[in-house]
Short mmCIF file of C-alpha atoms in Angstrom, two decimals:
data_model
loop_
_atom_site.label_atom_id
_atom_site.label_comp_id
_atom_site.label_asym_id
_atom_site.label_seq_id
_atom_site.Cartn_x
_atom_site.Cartn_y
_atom_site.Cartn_z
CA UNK A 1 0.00 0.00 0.00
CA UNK A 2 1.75 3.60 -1.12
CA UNK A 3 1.75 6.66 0.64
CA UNK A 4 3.11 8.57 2.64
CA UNK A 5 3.18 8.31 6.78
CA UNK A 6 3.74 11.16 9.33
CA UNK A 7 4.12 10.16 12.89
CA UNK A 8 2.86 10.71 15.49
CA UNK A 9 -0.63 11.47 15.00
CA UNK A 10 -0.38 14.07 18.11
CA UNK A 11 2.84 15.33 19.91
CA UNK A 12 3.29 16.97 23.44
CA UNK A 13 5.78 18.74 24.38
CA UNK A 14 7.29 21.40 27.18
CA UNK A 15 8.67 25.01 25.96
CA UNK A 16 12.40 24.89 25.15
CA UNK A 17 12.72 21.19 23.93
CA UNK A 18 13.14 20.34 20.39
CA UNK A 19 11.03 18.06 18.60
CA UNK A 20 11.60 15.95 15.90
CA UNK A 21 8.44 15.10 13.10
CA UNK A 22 8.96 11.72 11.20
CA UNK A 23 8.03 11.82 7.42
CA UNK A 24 7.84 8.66 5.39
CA UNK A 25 7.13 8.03 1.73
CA UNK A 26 6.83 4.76 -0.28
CA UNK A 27 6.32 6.79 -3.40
CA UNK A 28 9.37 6.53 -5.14
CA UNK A 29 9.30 10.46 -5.12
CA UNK A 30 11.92 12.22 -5.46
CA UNK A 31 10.86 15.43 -3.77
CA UNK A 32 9.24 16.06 -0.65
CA UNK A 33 7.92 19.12 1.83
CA UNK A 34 6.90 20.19 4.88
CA UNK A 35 4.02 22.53 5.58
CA UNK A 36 2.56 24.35 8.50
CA UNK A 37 -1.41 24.84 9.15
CA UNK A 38 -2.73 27.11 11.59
CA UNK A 39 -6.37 26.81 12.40
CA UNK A 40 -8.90 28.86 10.08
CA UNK A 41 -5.62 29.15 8.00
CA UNK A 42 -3.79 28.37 4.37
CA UNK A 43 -0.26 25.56 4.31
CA UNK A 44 2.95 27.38 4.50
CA UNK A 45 5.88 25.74 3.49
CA UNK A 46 8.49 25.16 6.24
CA UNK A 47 11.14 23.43 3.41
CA UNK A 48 11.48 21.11 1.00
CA UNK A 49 14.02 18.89 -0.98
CA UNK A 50 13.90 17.98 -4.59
CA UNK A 51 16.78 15.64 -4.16
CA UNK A 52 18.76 13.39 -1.44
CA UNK A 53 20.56 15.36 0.67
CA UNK A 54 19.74 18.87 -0.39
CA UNK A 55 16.86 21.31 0.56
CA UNK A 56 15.73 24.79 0.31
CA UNK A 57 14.47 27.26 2.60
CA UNK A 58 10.42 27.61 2.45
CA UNK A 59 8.62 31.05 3.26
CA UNK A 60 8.50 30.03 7.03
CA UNK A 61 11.68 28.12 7.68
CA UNK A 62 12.85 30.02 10.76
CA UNK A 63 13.43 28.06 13.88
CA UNK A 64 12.81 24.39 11.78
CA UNK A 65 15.66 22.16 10.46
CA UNK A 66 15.42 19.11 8.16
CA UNK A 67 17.64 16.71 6.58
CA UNK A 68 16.93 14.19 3.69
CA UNK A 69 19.94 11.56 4.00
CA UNK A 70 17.33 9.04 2.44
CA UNK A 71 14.60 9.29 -0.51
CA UNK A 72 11.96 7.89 1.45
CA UNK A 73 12.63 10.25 4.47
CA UNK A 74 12.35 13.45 5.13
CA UNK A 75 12.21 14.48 9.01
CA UNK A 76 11.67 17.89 10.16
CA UNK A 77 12.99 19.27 13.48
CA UNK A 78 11.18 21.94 15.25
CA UNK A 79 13.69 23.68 17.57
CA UNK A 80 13.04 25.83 20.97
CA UNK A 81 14.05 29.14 18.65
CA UNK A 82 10.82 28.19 16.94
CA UNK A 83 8.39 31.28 18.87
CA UNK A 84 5.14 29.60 17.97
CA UNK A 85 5.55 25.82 17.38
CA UNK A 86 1.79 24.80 18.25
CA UNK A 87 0.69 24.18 14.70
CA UNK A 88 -0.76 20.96 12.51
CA UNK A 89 2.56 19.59 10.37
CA UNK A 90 1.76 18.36 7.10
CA UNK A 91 4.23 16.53 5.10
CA UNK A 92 3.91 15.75 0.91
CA UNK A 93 5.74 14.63 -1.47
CA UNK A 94 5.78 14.66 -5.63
CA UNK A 95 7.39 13.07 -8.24
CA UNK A 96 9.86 15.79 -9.77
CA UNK A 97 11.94 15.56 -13.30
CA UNK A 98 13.12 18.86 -13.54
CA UNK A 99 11.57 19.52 -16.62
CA UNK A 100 8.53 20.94 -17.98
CA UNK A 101 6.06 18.51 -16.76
CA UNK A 102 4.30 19.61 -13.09
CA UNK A 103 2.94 16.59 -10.82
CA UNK A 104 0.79 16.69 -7.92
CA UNK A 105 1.41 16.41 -4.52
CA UNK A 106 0.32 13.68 -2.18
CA UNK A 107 -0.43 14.54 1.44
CA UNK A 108 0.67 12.49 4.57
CA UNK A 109 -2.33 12.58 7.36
CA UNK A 110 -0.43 15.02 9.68
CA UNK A 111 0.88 15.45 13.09
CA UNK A 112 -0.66 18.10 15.25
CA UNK A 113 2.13 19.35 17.54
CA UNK A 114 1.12 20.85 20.79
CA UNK A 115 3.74 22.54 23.22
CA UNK A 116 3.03 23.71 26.56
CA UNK B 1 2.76 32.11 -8.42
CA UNK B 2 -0.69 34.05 -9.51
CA UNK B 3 -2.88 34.88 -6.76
CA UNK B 4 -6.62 33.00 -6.95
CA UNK B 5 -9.75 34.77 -5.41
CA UNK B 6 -12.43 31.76 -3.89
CA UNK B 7 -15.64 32.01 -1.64
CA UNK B 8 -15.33 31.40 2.14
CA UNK B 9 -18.59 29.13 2.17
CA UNK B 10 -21.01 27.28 -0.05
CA UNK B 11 -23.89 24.80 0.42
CA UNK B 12 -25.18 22.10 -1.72
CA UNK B 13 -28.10 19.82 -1.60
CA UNK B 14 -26.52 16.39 -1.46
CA UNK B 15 -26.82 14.64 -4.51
CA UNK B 16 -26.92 17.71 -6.66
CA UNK B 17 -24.23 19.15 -8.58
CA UNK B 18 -21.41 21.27 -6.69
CA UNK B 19 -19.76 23.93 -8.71
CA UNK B 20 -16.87 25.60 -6.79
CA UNK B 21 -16.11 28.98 -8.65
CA UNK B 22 -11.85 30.38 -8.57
CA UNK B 23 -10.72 33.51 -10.27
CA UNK B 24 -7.22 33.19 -11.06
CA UNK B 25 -7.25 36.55 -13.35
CA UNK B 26 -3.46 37.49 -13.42
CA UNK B 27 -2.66 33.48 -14.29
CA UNK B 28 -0.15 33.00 -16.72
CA UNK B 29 0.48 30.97 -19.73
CA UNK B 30 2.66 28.43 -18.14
CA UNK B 31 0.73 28.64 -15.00
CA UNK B 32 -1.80 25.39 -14.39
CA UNK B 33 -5.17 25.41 -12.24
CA UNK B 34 -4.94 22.84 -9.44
CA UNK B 35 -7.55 21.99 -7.05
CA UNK B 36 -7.62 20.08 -3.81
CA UNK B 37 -9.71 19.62 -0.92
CA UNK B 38 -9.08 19.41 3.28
CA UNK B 39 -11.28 17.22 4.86
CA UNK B 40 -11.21 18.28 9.08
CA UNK B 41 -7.41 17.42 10.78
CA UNK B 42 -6.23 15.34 7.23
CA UNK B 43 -3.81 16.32 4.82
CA UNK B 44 -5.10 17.58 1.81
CA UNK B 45 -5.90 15.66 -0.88
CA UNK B 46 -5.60 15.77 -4.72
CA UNK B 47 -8.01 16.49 -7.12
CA UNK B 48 -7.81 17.43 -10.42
CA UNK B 49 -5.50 19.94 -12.79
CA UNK B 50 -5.60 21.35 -15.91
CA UNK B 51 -3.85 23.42 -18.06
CA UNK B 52 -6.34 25.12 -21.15
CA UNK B 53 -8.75 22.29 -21.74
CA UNK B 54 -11.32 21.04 -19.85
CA UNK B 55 -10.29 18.10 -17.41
CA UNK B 56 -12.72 15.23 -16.03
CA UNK B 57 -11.47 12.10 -13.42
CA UNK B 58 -13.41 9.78 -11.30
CA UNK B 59 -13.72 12.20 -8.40
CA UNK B 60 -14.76 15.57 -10.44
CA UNK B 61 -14.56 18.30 -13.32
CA UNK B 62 -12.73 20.99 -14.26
CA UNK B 63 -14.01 24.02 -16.44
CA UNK B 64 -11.34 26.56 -17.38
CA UNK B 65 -13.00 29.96 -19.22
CA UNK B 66 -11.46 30.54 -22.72
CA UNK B 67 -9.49 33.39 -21.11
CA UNK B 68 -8.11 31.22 -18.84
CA UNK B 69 -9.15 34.14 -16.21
CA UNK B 70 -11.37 31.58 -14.03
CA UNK B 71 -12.57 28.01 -13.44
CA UNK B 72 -14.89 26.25 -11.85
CA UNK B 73 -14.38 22.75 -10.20
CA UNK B 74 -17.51 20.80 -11.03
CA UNK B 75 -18.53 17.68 -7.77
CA UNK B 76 -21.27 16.33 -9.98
CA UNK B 77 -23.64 14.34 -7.69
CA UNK B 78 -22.29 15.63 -3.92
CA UNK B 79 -22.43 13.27 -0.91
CA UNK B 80 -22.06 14.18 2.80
CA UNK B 81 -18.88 12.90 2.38
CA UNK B 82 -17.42 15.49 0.30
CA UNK B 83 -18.27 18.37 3.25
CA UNK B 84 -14.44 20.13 3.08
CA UNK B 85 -12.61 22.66 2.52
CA UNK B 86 -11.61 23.34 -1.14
CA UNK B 87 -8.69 24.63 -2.16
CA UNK B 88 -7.91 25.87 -6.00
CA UNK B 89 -4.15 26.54 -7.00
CA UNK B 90 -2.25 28.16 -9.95
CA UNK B 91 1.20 27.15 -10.11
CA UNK B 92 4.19 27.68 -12.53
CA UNK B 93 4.47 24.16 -14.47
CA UNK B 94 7.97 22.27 -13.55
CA UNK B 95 9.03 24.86 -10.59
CA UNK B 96 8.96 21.84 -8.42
CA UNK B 97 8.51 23.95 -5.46
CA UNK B 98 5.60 24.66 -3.33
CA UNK B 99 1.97 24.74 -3.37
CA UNK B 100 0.56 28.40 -2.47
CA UNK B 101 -2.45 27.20 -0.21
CA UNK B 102 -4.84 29.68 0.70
CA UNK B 103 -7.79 29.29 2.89
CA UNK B 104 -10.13 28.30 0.10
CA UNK B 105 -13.72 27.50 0.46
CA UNK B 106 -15.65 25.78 2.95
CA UNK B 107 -17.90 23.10 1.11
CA UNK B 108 -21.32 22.09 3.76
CA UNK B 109 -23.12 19.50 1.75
CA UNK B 110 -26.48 19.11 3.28
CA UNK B 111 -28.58 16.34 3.49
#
């Protein structure tokens, strides 16, 4: 069964800790992202990565790291320099050539990421 | 990435059509339509795209004007199940970066 799992489902955590968000695709996809949702709100993307081992910045990438050592996996870090982490994480992924033909992106189910 | 323009909220009568209206006036030639929908505390999920021509899957239609201005995403017999959030996208073919998201519009289908 493809797709694409985030986990967990919902995270806890205490002010000042960092948190890491797992991201796993089956897709055979070469690129991958990571979104934020706020309630009532629009995605913004935190980063993404095209290719193994490289990734750009996304509109909101301040306080977040990521790494992509692996095709399938792409986890994202939020750290304590993160101001407001309490969000719902949403990871995708997409096929990507590099060329003129644009593919779709397939969601994971999300992690909702509440810190206290 | 050209802006789009979408209602907060529609209704539909389940089992009738539901036509989901974007502007998307400053789009460009390169630029395609994409739509997807939210359903409560998932990940979005995939719809339909085009490009100039009219589009039509398992799940829905797409009308694009001749202009290429607007478009309409076409549900043609809703269910309860298709109560979500709607979101309709233009996006620069082959950038391979991200989806602009807005807040899109909130579909109540009613029984």
């Amino acid at each position: 069964d493809g797709g694409i799992t985030q986990s967990p489902k919902y995270l806890f955590r205490k002010e000042g800790q960092n948190v890491t968000l797992s991201c796993e695709q089956n897709l055979n996809h070469d690129a991958m992202y990571w979104y934020r949702q706020d309630p009532g709100q629009g995605l913004r993307l935190i980063y993404y990565s095209q290719i193994v081992n490289d990734f750009q910045k996304g509109d909101i990438a301040e306080g977040y790291s990521v790494s992509r050592e692996k095709k399938e996996s792409f986890p994202l870090t939020v750290t304590s320099a993160q101001k407001n982490p309490t969000a719902f994480y949403l990871c995708a992924s997409s096929k990507w050539t590099g060329g003129n033909k644009d593919y779709e992106q397939y969601f994971g189910p999300g992690t909702r990421l509440t810190v206290t | 990435d050209a802006k789009t323009t979408q209602p907060p909220s529609m209704d539909c009568a389940e089992g009738r059509a539901a036509n989901l209206p974007c502007n998307h006036s400053t789009i460009s030639g390169n630029e395609y339509v994409y739509w997807y929908r939210q359903i409560h505390s998932q990940g979005p999920q995939y719809i339909i795209h085009g490009l100039k021509n009219n589009e039509t899957n398992e799940m829905a239609s797409l009308i694009i004007t001749e202009d290429r201005k607007s478009s309409t995403l076409i549900l043609p017999h809703a269910t309860l199940r298709d109560t979500a959030v709607y979101y309709c996208i233009v996006r620069v073919v082959g950038t391979g970066n991200q989806f602009y998201f807005g807040t899109g519009t909130s579909l109540t289908v009613i029984p």
